[in-house]
Tab-separated table of N, CA and C in Angstrom:
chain	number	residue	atom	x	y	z
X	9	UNK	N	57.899	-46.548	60.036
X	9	UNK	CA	57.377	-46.209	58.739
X	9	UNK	C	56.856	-44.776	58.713
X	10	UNK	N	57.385	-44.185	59.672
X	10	UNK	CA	56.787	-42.510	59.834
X	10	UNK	C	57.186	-41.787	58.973
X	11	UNK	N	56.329	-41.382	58.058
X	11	UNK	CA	57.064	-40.385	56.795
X	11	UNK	C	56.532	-41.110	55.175
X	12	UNK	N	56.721	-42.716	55.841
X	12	UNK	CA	55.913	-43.250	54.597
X	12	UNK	C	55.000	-42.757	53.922
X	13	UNK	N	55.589	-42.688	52.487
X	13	UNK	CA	54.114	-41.827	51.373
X	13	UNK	C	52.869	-42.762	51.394
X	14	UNK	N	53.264	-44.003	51.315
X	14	UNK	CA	51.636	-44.581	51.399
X	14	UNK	C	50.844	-44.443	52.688
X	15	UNK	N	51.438	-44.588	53.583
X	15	UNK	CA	50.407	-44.439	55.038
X	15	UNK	C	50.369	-42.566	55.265
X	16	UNK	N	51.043	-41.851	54.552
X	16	UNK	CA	50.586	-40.443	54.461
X	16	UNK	C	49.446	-40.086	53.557
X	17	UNK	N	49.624	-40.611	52.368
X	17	UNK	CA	48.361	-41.059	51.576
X	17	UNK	C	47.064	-41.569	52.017
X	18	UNK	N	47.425	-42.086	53.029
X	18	UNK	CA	45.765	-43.406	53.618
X	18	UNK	C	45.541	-42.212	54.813
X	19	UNK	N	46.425	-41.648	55.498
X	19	UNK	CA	46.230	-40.570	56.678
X	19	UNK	C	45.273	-39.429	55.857
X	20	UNK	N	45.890	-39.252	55.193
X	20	UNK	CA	45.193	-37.219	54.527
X	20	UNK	C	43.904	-37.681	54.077
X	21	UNK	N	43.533	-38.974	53.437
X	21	UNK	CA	42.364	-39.466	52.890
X	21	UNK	C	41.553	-39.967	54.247
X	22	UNK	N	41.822	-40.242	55.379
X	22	UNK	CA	41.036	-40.324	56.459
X	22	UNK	C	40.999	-38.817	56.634
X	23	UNK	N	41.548	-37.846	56.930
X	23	UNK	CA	41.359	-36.433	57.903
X	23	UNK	C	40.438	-35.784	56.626
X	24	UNK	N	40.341	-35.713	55.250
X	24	UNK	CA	39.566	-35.700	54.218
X	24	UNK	C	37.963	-36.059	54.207
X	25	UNK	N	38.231	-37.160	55.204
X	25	UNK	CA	36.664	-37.866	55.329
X	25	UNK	C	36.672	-36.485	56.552
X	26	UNK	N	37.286	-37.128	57.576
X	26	UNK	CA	36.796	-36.091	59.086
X	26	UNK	C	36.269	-35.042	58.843
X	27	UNK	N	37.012	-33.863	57.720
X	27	UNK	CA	36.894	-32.925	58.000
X	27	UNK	C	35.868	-32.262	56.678
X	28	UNK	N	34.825	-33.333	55.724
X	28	UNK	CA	33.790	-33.028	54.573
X	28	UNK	C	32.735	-32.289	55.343
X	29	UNK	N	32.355	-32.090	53.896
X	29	UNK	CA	30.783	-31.384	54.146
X	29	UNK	C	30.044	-32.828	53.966
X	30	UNK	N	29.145	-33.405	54.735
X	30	UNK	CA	27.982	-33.617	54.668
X	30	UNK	C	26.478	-33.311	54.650
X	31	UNK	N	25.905	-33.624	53.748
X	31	UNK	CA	24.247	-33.598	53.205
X	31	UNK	C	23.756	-33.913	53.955
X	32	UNK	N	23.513	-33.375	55.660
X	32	UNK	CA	22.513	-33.521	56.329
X	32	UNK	C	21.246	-33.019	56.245
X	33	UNK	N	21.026	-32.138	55.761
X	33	UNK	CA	19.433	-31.365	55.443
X	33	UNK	C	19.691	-30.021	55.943
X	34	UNK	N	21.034	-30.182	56.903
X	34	UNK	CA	20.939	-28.707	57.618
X	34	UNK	C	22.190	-28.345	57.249
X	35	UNK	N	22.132	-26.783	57.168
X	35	UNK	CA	23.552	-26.529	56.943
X	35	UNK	C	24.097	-25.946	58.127
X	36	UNK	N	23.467	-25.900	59.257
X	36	UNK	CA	24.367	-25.665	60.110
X	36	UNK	C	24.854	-27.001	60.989
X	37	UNK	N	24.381	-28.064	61.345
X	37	UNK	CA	25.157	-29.197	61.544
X	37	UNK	C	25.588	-30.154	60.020
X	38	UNK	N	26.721	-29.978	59.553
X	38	UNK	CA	26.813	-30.955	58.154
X	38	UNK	C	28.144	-31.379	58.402
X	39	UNK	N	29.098	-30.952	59.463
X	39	UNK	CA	30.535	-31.096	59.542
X	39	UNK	C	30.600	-31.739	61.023
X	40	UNK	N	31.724	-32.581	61.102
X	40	UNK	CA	32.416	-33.129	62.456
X	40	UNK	C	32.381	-31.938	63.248
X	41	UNK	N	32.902	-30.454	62.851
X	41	UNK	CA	33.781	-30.040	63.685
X	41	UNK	C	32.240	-28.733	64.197
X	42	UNK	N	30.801	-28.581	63.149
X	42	UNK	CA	29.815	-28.216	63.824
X	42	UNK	C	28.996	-28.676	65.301
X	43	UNK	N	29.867	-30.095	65.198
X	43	UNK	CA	28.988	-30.197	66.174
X	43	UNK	C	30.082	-30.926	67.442
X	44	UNK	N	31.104	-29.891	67.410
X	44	UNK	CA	31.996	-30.099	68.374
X	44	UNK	C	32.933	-31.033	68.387
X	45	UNK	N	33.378	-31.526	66.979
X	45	UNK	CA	34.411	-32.742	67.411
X	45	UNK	C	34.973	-32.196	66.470
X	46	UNK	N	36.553	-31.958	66.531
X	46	UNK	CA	37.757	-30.657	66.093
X	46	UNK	C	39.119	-31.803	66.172
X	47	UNK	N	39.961	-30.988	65.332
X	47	UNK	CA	41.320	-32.248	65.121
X	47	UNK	C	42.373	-31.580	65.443
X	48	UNK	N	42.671	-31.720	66.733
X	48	UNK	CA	44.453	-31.254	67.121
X	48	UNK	C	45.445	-31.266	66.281
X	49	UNK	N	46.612	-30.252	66.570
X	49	UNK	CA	47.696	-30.584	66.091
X	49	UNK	C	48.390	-31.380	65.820
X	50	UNK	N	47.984	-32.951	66.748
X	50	UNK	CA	49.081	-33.871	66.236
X	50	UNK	C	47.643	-35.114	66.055
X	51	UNK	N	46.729	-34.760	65.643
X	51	UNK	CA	45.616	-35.570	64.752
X	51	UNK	C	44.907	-36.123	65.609
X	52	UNK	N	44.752	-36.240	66.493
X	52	UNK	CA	43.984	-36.292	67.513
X	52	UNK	C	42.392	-35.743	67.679
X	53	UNK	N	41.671	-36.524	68.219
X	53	UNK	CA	40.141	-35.718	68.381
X	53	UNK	C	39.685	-35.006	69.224
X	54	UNK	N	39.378	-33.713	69.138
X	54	UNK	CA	38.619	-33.693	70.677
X	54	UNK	C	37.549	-33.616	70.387
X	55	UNK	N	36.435	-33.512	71.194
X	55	UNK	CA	35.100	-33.499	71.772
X	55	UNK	C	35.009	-32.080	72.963
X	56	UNK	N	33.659	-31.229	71.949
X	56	UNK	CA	33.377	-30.204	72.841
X	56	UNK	C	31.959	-30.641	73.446
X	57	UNK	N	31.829	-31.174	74.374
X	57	UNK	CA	30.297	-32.426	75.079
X	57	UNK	C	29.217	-31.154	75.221
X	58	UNK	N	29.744	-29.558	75.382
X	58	UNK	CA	28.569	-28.894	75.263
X	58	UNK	C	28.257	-28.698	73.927
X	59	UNK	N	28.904	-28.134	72.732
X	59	UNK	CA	28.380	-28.320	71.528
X	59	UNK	C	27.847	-28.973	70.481
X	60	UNK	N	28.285	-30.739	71.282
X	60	UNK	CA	27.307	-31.875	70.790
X	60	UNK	C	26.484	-32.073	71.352
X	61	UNK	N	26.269	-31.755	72.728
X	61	UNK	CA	24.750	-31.778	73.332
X	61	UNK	C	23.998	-30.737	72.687
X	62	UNK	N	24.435	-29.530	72.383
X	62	UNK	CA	23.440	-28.579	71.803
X	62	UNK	C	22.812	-29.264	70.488
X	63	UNK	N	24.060	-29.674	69.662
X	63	UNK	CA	23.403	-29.986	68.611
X	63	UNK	C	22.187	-31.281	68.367
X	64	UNK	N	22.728	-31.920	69.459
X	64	UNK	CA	21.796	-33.022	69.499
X	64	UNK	C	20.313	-32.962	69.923
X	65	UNK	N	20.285	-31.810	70.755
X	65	UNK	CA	19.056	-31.025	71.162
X	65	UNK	C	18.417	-30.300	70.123
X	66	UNK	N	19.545	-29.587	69.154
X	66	UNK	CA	18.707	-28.605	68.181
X	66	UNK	C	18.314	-29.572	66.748
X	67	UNK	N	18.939	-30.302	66.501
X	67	UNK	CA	18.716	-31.276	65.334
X	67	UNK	C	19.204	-32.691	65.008
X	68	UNK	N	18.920	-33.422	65.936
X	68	UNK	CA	18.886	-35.045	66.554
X	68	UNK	C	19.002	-35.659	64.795
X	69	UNK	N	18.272	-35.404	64.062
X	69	UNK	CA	18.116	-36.249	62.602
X	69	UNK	C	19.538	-35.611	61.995
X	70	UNK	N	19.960	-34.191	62.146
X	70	UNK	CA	20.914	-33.992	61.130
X	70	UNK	C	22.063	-34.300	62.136
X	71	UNK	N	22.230	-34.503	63.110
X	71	UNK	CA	23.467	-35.175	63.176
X	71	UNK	C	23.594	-36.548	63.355
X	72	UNK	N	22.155	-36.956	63.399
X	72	UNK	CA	22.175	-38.743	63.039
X	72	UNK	C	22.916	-38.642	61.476
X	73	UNK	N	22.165	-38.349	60.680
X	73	UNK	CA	22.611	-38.175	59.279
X	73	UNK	C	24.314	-38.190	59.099
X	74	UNK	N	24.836	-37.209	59.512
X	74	UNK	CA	26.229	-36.915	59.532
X	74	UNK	C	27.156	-37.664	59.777
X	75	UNK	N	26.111	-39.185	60.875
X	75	UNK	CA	27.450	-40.274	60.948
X	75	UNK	C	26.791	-41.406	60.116
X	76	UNK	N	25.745	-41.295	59.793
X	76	UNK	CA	24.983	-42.881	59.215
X	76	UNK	C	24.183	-42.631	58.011
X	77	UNK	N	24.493	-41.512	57.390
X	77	UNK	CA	24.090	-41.571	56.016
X	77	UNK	C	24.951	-42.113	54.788
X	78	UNK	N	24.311	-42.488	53.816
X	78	UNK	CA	25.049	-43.489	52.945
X	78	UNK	C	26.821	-42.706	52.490
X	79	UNK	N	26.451	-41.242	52.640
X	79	UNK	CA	27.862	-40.155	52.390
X	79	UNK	C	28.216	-39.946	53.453
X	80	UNK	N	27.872	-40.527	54.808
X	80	UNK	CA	28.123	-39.781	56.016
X	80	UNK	C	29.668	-40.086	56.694
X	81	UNK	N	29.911	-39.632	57.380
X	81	UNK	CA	31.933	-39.797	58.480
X	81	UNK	C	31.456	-40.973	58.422
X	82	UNK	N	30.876	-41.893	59.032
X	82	UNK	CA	30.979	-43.479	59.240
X	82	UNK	C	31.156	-44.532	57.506
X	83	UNK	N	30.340	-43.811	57.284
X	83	UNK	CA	30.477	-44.773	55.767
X	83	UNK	C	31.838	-44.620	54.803
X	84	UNK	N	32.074	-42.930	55.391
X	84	UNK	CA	33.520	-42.891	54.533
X	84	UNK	C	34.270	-43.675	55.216
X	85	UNK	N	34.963	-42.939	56.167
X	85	UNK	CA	35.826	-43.946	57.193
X	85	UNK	C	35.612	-45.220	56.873
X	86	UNK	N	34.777	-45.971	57.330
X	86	UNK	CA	34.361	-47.382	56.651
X	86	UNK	C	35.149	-47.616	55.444
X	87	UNK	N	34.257	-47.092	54.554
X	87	UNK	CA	35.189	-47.099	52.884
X	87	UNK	C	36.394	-46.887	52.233
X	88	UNK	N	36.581	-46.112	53.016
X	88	UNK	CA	38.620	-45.532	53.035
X	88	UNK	C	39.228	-46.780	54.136
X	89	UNK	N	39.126	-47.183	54.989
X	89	UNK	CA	40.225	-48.018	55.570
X	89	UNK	C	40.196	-49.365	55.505
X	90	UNK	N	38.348	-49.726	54.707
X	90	UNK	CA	38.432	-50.740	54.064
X	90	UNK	C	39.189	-50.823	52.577
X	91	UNK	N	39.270	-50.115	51.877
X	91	UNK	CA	39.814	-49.989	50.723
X	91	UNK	C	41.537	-50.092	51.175
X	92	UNK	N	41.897	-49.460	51.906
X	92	UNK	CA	43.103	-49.220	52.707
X	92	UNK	C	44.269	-50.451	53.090
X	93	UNK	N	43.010	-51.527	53.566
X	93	UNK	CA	43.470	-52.460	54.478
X	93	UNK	C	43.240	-54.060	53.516
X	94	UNK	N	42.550	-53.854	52.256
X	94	UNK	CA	41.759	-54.997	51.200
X	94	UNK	C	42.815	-55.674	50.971
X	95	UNK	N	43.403	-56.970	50.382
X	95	UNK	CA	44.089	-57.689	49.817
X	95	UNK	C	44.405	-56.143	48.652
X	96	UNK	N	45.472	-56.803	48.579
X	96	UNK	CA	46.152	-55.488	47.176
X	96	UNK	C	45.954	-54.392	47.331
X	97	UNK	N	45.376	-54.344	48.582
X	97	UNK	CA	45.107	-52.871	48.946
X	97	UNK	C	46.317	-51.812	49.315
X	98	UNK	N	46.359	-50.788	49.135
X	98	UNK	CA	47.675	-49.878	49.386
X	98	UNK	C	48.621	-50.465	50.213
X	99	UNK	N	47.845	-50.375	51.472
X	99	UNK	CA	48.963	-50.910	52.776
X	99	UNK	C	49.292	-52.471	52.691
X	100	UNK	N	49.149	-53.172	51.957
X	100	UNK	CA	49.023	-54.818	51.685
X	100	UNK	C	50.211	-54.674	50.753
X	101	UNK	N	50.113	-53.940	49.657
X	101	UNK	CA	51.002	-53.936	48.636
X	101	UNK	C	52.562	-53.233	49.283
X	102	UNK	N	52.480	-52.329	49.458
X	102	UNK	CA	53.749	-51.858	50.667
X	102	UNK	C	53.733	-52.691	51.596
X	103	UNK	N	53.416	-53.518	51.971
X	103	UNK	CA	53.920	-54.113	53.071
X	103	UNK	C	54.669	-55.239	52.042
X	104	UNK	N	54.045	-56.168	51.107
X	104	UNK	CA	54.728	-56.873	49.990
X	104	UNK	C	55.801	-56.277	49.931
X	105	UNK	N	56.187	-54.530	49.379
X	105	UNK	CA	57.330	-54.218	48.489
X	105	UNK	C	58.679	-54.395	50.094
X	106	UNK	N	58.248	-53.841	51.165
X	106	UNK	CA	58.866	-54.157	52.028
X	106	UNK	C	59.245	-55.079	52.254
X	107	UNK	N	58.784	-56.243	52.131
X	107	UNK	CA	59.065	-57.242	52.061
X	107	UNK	C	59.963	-57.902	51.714
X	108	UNK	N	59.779	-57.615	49.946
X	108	UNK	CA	60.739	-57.863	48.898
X	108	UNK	C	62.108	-57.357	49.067
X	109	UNK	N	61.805	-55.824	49.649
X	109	UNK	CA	62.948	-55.736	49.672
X	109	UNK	C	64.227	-55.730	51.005
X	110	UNK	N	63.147	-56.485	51.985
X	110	UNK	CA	63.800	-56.908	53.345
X	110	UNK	C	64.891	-58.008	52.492
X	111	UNK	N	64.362	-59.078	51.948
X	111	UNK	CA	64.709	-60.161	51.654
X	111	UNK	C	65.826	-59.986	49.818
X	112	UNK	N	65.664	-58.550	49.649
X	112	UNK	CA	66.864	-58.557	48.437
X	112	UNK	C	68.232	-58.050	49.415
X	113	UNK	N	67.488	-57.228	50.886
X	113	UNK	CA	68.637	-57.087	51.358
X	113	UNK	C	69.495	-58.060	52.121
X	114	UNK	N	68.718	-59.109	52.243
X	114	UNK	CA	68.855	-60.261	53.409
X	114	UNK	C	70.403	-61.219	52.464
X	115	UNK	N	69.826	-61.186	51.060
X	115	UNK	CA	70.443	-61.926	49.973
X	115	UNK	C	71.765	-61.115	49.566
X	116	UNK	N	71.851	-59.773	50.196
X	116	UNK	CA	72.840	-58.941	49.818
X	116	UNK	C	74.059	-58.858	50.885
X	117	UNK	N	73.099	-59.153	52.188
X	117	UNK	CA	73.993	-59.643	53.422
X	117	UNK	C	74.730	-60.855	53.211
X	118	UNK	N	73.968	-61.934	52.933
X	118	UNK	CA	74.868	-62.770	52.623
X	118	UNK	C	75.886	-63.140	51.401
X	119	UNK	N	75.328	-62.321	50.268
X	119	UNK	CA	76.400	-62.602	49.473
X	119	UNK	C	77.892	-62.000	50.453
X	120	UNK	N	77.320	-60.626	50.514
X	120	UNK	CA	78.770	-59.705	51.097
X	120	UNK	C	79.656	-60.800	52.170
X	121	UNK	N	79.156	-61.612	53.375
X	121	UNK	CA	79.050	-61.995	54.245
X	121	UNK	C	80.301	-63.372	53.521
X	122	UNK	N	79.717	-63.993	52.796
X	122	UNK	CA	80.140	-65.146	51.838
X	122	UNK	C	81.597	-64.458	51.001
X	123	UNK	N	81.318	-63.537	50.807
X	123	UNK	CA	82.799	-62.668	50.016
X	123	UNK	C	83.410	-62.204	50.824
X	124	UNK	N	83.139	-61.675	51.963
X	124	UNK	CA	84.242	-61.411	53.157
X	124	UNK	C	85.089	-62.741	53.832
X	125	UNK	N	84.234	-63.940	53.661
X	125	UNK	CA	84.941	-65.012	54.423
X	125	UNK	C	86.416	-65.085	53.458
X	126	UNK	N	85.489	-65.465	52.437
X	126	UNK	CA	86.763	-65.955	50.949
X	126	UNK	C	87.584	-64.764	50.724
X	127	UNK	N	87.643	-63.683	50.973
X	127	UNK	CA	88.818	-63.130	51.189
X	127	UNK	C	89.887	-63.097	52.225
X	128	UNK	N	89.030	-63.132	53.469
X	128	UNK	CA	89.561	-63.515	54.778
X	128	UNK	C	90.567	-64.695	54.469
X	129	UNK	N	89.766	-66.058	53.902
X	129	UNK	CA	91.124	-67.107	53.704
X	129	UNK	C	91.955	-67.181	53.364
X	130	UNK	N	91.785	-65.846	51.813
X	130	UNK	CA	92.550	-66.059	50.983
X	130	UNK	C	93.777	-64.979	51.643
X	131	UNK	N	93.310	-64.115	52.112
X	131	UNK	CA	94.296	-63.093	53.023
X	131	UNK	C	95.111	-63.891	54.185
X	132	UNK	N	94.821	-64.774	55.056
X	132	UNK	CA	95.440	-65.786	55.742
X	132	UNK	C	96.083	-66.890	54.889
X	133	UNK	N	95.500	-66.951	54.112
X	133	UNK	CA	96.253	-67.858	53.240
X	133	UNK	C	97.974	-67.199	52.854
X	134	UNK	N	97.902	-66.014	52.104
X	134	UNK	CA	98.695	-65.279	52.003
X	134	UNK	C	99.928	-64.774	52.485
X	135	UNK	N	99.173	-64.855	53.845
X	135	UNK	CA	100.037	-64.254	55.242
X	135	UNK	C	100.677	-64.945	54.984
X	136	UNK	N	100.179	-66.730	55.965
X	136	UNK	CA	100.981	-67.914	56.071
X	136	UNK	C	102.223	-67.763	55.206
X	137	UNK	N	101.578	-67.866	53.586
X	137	UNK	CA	102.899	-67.987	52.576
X	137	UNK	C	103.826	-67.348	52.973
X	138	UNK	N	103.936	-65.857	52.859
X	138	UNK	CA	104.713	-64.518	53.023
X	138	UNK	C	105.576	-64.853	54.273
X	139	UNK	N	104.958	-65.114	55.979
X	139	UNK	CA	105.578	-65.320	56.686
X	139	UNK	C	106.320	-66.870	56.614
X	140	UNK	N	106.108	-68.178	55.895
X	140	UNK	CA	107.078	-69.079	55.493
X	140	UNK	C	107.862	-68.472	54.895
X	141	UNK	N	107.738	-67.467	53.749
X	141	UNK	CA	108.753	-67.073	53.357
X	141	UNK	C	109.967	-66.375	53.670
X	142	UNK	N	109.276	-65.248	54.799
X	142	UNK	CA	110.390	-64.622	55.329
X	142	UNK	C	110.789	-65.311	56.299
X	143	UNK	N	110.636	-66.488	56.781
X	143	UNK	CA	111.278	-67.588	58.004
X	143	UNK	C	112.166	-67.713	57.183
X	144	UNK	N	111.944	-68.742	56.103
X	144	UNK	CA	113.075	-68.974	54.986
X	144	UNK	C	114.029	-67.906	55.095
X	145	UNK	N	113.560	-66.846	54.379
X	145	UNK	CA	114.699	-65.891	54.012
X	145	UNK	C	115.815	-65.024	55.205
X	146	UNK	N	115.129	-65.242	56.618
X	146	UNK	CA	115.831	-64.938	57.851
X	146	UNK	C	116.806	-66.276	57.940
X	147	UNK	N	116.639	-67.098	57.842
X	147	UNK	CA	117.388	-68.820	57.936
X	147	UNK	C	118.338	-68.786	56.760
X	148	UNK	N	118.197	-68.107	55.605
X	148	UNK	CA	119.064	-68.195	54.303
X	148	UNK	C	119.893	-66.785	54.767
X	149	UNK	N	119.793	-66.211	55.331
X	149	UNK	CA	120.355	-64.657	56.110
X	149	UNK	C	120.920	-64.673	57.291
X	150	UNK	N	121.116	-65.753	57.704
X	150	UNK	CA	121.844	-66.141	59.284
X	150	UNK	C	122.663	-66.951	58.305
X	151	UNK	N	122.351	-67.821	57.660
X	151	UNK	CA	123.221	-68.670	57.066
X	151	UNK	C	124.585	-68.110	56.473
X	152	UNK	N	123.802	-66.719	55.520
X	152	UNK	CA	124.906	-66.525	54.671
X	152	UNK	C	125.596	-65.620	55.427
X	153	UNK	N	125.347	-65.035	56.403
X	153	UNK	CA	126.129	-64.207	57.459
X	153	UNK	C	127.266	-65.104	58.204
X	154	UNK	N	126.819	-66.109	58.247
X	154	UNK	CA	127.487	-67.152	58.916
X	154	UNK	C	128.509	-67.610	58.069
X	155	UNK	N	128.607	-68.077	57.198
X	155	UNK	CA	129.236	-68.197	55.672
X	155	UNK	C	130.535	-67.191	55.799
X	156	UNK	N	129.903	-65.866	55.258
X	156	UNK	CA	130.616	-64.910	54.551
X	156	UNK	C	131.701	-64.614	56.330
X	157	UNK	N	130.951	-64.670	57.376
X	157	UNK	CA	132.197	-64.447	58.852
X	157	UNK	C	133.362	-65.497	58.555
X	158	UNK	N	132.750	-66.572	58.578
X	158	UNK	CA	134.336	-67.336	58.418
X	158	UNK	C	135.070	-67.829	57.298
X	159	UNK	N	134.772	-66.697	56.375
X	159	UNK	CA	135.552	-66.538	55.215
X	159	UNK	C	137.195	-66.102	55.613
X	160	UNK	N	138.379	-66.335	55.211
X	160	UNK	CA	139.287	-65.236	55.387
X	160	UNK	C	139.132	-64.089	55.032
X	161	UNK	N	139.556	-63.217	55.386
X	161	UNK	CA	139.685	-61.405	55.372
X	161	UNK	C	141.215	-61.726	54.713
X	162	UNK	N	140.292	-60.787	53.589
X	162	UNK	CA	141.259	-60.221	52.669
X	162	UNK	C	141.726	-59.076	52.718
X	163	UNK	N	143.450	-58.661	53.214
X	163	UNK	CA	143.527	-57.522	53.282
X	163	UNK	C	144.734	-56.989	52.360
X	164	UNK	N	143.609	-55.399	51.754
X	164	UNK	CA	143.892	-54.886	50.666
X	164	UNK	C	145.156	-54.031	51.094
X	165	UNK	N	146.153	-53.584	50.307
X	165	UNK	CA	146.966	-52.465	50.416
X	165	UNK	C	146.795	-51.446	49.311
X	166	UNK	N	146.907	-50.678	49.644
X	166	UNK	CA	146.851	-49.145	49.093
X	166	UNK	C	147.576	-49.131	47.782
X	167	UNK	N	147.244	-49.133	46.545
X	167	UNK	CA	148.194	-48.572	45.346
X	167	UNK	C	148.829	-47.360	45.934
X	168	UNK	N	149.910	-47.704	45.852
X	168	UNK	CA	150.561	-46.129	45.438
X	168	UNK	C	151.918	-45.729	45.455
């Protein structure tokens, strides 16, 4: 499903949360990536353990805040992949349409499947005839070869 618009949709709305401003009180810890946790090229987290120890040393409340405030990375996250994952929820509903349409293709296999046989018979069917027929017509062709040899020879002379 790599490429899928809905799970690209539910992706950009998680890295959206990762990468907000949060209302910690401070503006220099208010982001994931202030206090050392940064998002690779292929979405991945890292952790810089000296720049979250600093921060945790310089302002313990604002980066409590940043994961456990009612706006904070935890509550979004929370809220986005619960919303994400809900009955009727995005990925619930695509997984339905997939579904549906596993099973219009399943119904499309077998019709095709069901119309290939019945031609198949009807093509053997066919054969059969065609080759009775030309048995026949090799047997009516020995015959009349046979026939027309022991006819007398009629021999013509020349006008003139």
């Amino acid at each position: 499903m790599m490429g899928d618009a809905v799970l690209s949709g539910v992706q950009n709305e998680l890295r959206s949360v990762l990468h907000s401003v949060v209302n910690t009180g401070s503006s220099t810890y208010n982001t994931l990536a202030s206090i050392g946790i940064t998002t690779n090229k292929d979405g991945t987290l890292s952790l810089n353990s000296a720049t979250l120890q600093n921060a945790l040393a310089s302002n313990f409340g604002a980066v409590s805040k940043l994961f456990s405030s009612a706006n904070g990375v935890a509550a979004g996250l929370n809220a986005q992949i619960t919303q994400a994952l809900a009955t009727n929820g995005v990925i619930d509903s695509r997984s339905k349409t997939l579904v549906k349409h596993e099973n219009a293709l399943t119904d499309q296999t077998n019709q095709l499947n069901t119309q290939m046989d019945a031609l198949t018979a009807s093509l053997t069917q066919q054969y059969s005839a065609l080759n009775a027929l030309l048995s026949s017509l090799q047997t009516t062709s020995a015959y009349l070869s046979q026939a027309f040899s022991s006819l007398p020879q009629v021999q013509g002379r020349p006008n003139g």
